[in-house]
């Protein structure tokens, strides 16, 4: 007799004298079985509830780390904007060099961001994200240490190549680790992180540049190193080995697809 059958069994009729007959006692083995069933059900419910709480707490921690990472990367980009004209001028260059320097970063981002996303499908999110953060730290340092105009161009182009890994991989991480109900909120949070970085960057860059034009780049590099440490120590991999696409073909920006997309 199972746990539910026993409790729902009909009562025995009254015995002579008005006393109710006691229900038949199940064998000792059946009693132990019912107790074990009850304990197992209770434990499964408790573990399931605890797991749901831990998953929410873990996702919150991962979101904070990714949020901080994107804020740092975009803040480093924003720091440069109010200083770039003065910085280029200190090297004896003018408006043409300034425009090319700005365009080189955007062009490298446009070309390499899709490639980093595809590489993260092949090798996992965390390694590619680390490349992006480390690249941002190194290129900010190189930009601050530049003594020639060509060094500025090299550092800026390299920054566009490497730091472009952070945005798409962070979004892919959100897609891996959230449910469909939470995904739009997670994506929105990452977009907000980029906006916060762009808001804080120019103001912080202007304040730090009062002492030295190079100081904002060193501060941005140090913050990137901090983000790198947090990701290495605290952020788990979100794409399991068996879900990775080893046969992914690397393709750059699909201009034809971008053009046809709005007209479909």
Short mmCIF file of N, CA and C in Angstrom, two decimals, residues 58 61-66 126 130 173 226-237:
data_model
loop_
_atom_site.label_atom_id
_atom_site.label_comp_id
_atom_site.label_asym_id
_atom_site.label_seq_id
_atom_site.Cartn_x
_atom_site.Cartn_y
_atom_site.Cartn_z
N UNK A 58 23.47 33.24 -8.13
CA UNK A 58 24.61 33.12 -9.03
C UNK A 58 24.43 34.01 -10.24
N UNK A 61 25.21 37.55 -9.36
CA UNK A 61 26.66 37.78 -9.29
C UNK A 61 27.27 37.90 -10.68
N UNK A 62 26.88 37.01 -11.59
CA UNK A 62 27.41 37.06 -12.95
C UNK A 62 27.00 38.35 -13.65
N UNK A 63 25.76 38.78 -13.42
CA UNK A 63 25.29 40.02 -14.02
C UNK A 63 26.11 41.21 -13.53
N UNK A 64 26.42 41.23 -12.25
CA UNK A 64 27.20 42.35 -11.70
C UNK A 64 28.59 42.39 -12.32
N UNK A 65 29.22 41.22 -12.46
CA UNK A 65 30.56 41.17 -13.04
C UNK A 65 30.53 41.64 -14.49
N UNK A 66 29.56 41.15 -15.27
CA UNK A 66 29.46 41.56 -16.67
C UNK A 66 29.12 43.04 -16.79
N UNK A 126 34.05 32.47 -21.81
CA UNK A 126 35.00 33.07 -20.87
C UNK A 126 36.38 33.35 -21.49
N UNK A 130 37.92 37.16 -21.76
CA UNK A 130 39.20 37.51 -21.15
C UNK A 130 40.14 38.17 -22.16
N UNK A 173 26.74 35.42 -23.28
CA UNK A 173 26.73 34.87 -21.93
C UNK A 173 25.34 35.01 -21.31
N UNK A 226 41.32 45.15 -13.08
CA UNK A 226 40.42 44.74 -12.00
C UNK A 226 39.28 43.89 -12.54
N UNK A 227 38.69 44.32 -13.65
CA UNK A 227 37.62 43.52 -14.28
C UNK A 227 38.15 42.17 -14.72
N UNK A 228 39.37 42.13 -15.22
CA UNK A 228 39.98 40.87 -15.65
C UNK A 228 40.10 39.90 -14.47
N UNK A 229 40.55 40.40 -13.34
CA UNK A 229 40.69 39.55 -12.15
C UNK A 229 39.34 39.01 -11.69
N UNK A 230 38.31 39.85 -11.70
CA UNK A 230 36.98 39.41 -11.30
C UNK A 230 36.46 38.32 -12.22
N UNK A 231 36.67 38.47 -13.51
CA UNK A 231 36.19 37.46 -14.46
C UNK A 231 36.95 36.15 -14.27
N UNK A 232 38.27 36.24 -14.11
CA UNK A 232 39.07 35.02 -13.93
C UNK A 232 38.64 34.26 -12.69
N UNK A 233 38.42 34.96 -11.59
CA UNK A 233 38.16 34.32 -10.31
C UNK A 233 36.70 33.95 -10.08
N UNK A 234 35.77 34.74 -10.58
CA UNK A 234 34.38 34.61 -10.15
C UNK A 234 33.39 34.23 -11.25
N UNK A 235 33.73 34.50 -12.50
CA UNK A 235 32.75 34.27 -13.57
C UNK A 235 32.91 32.86 -14.12
N UNK A 236 31.86 32.04 -14.10
CA UNK A 236 31.95 30.69 -14.65
C UNK A 236 31.79 30.70 -16.17
N UNK A 237 32.11 29.59 -16.77
CA UNK A 237 31.85 29.41 -18.20
C UNK A 237 30.37 29.10 -18.39
#
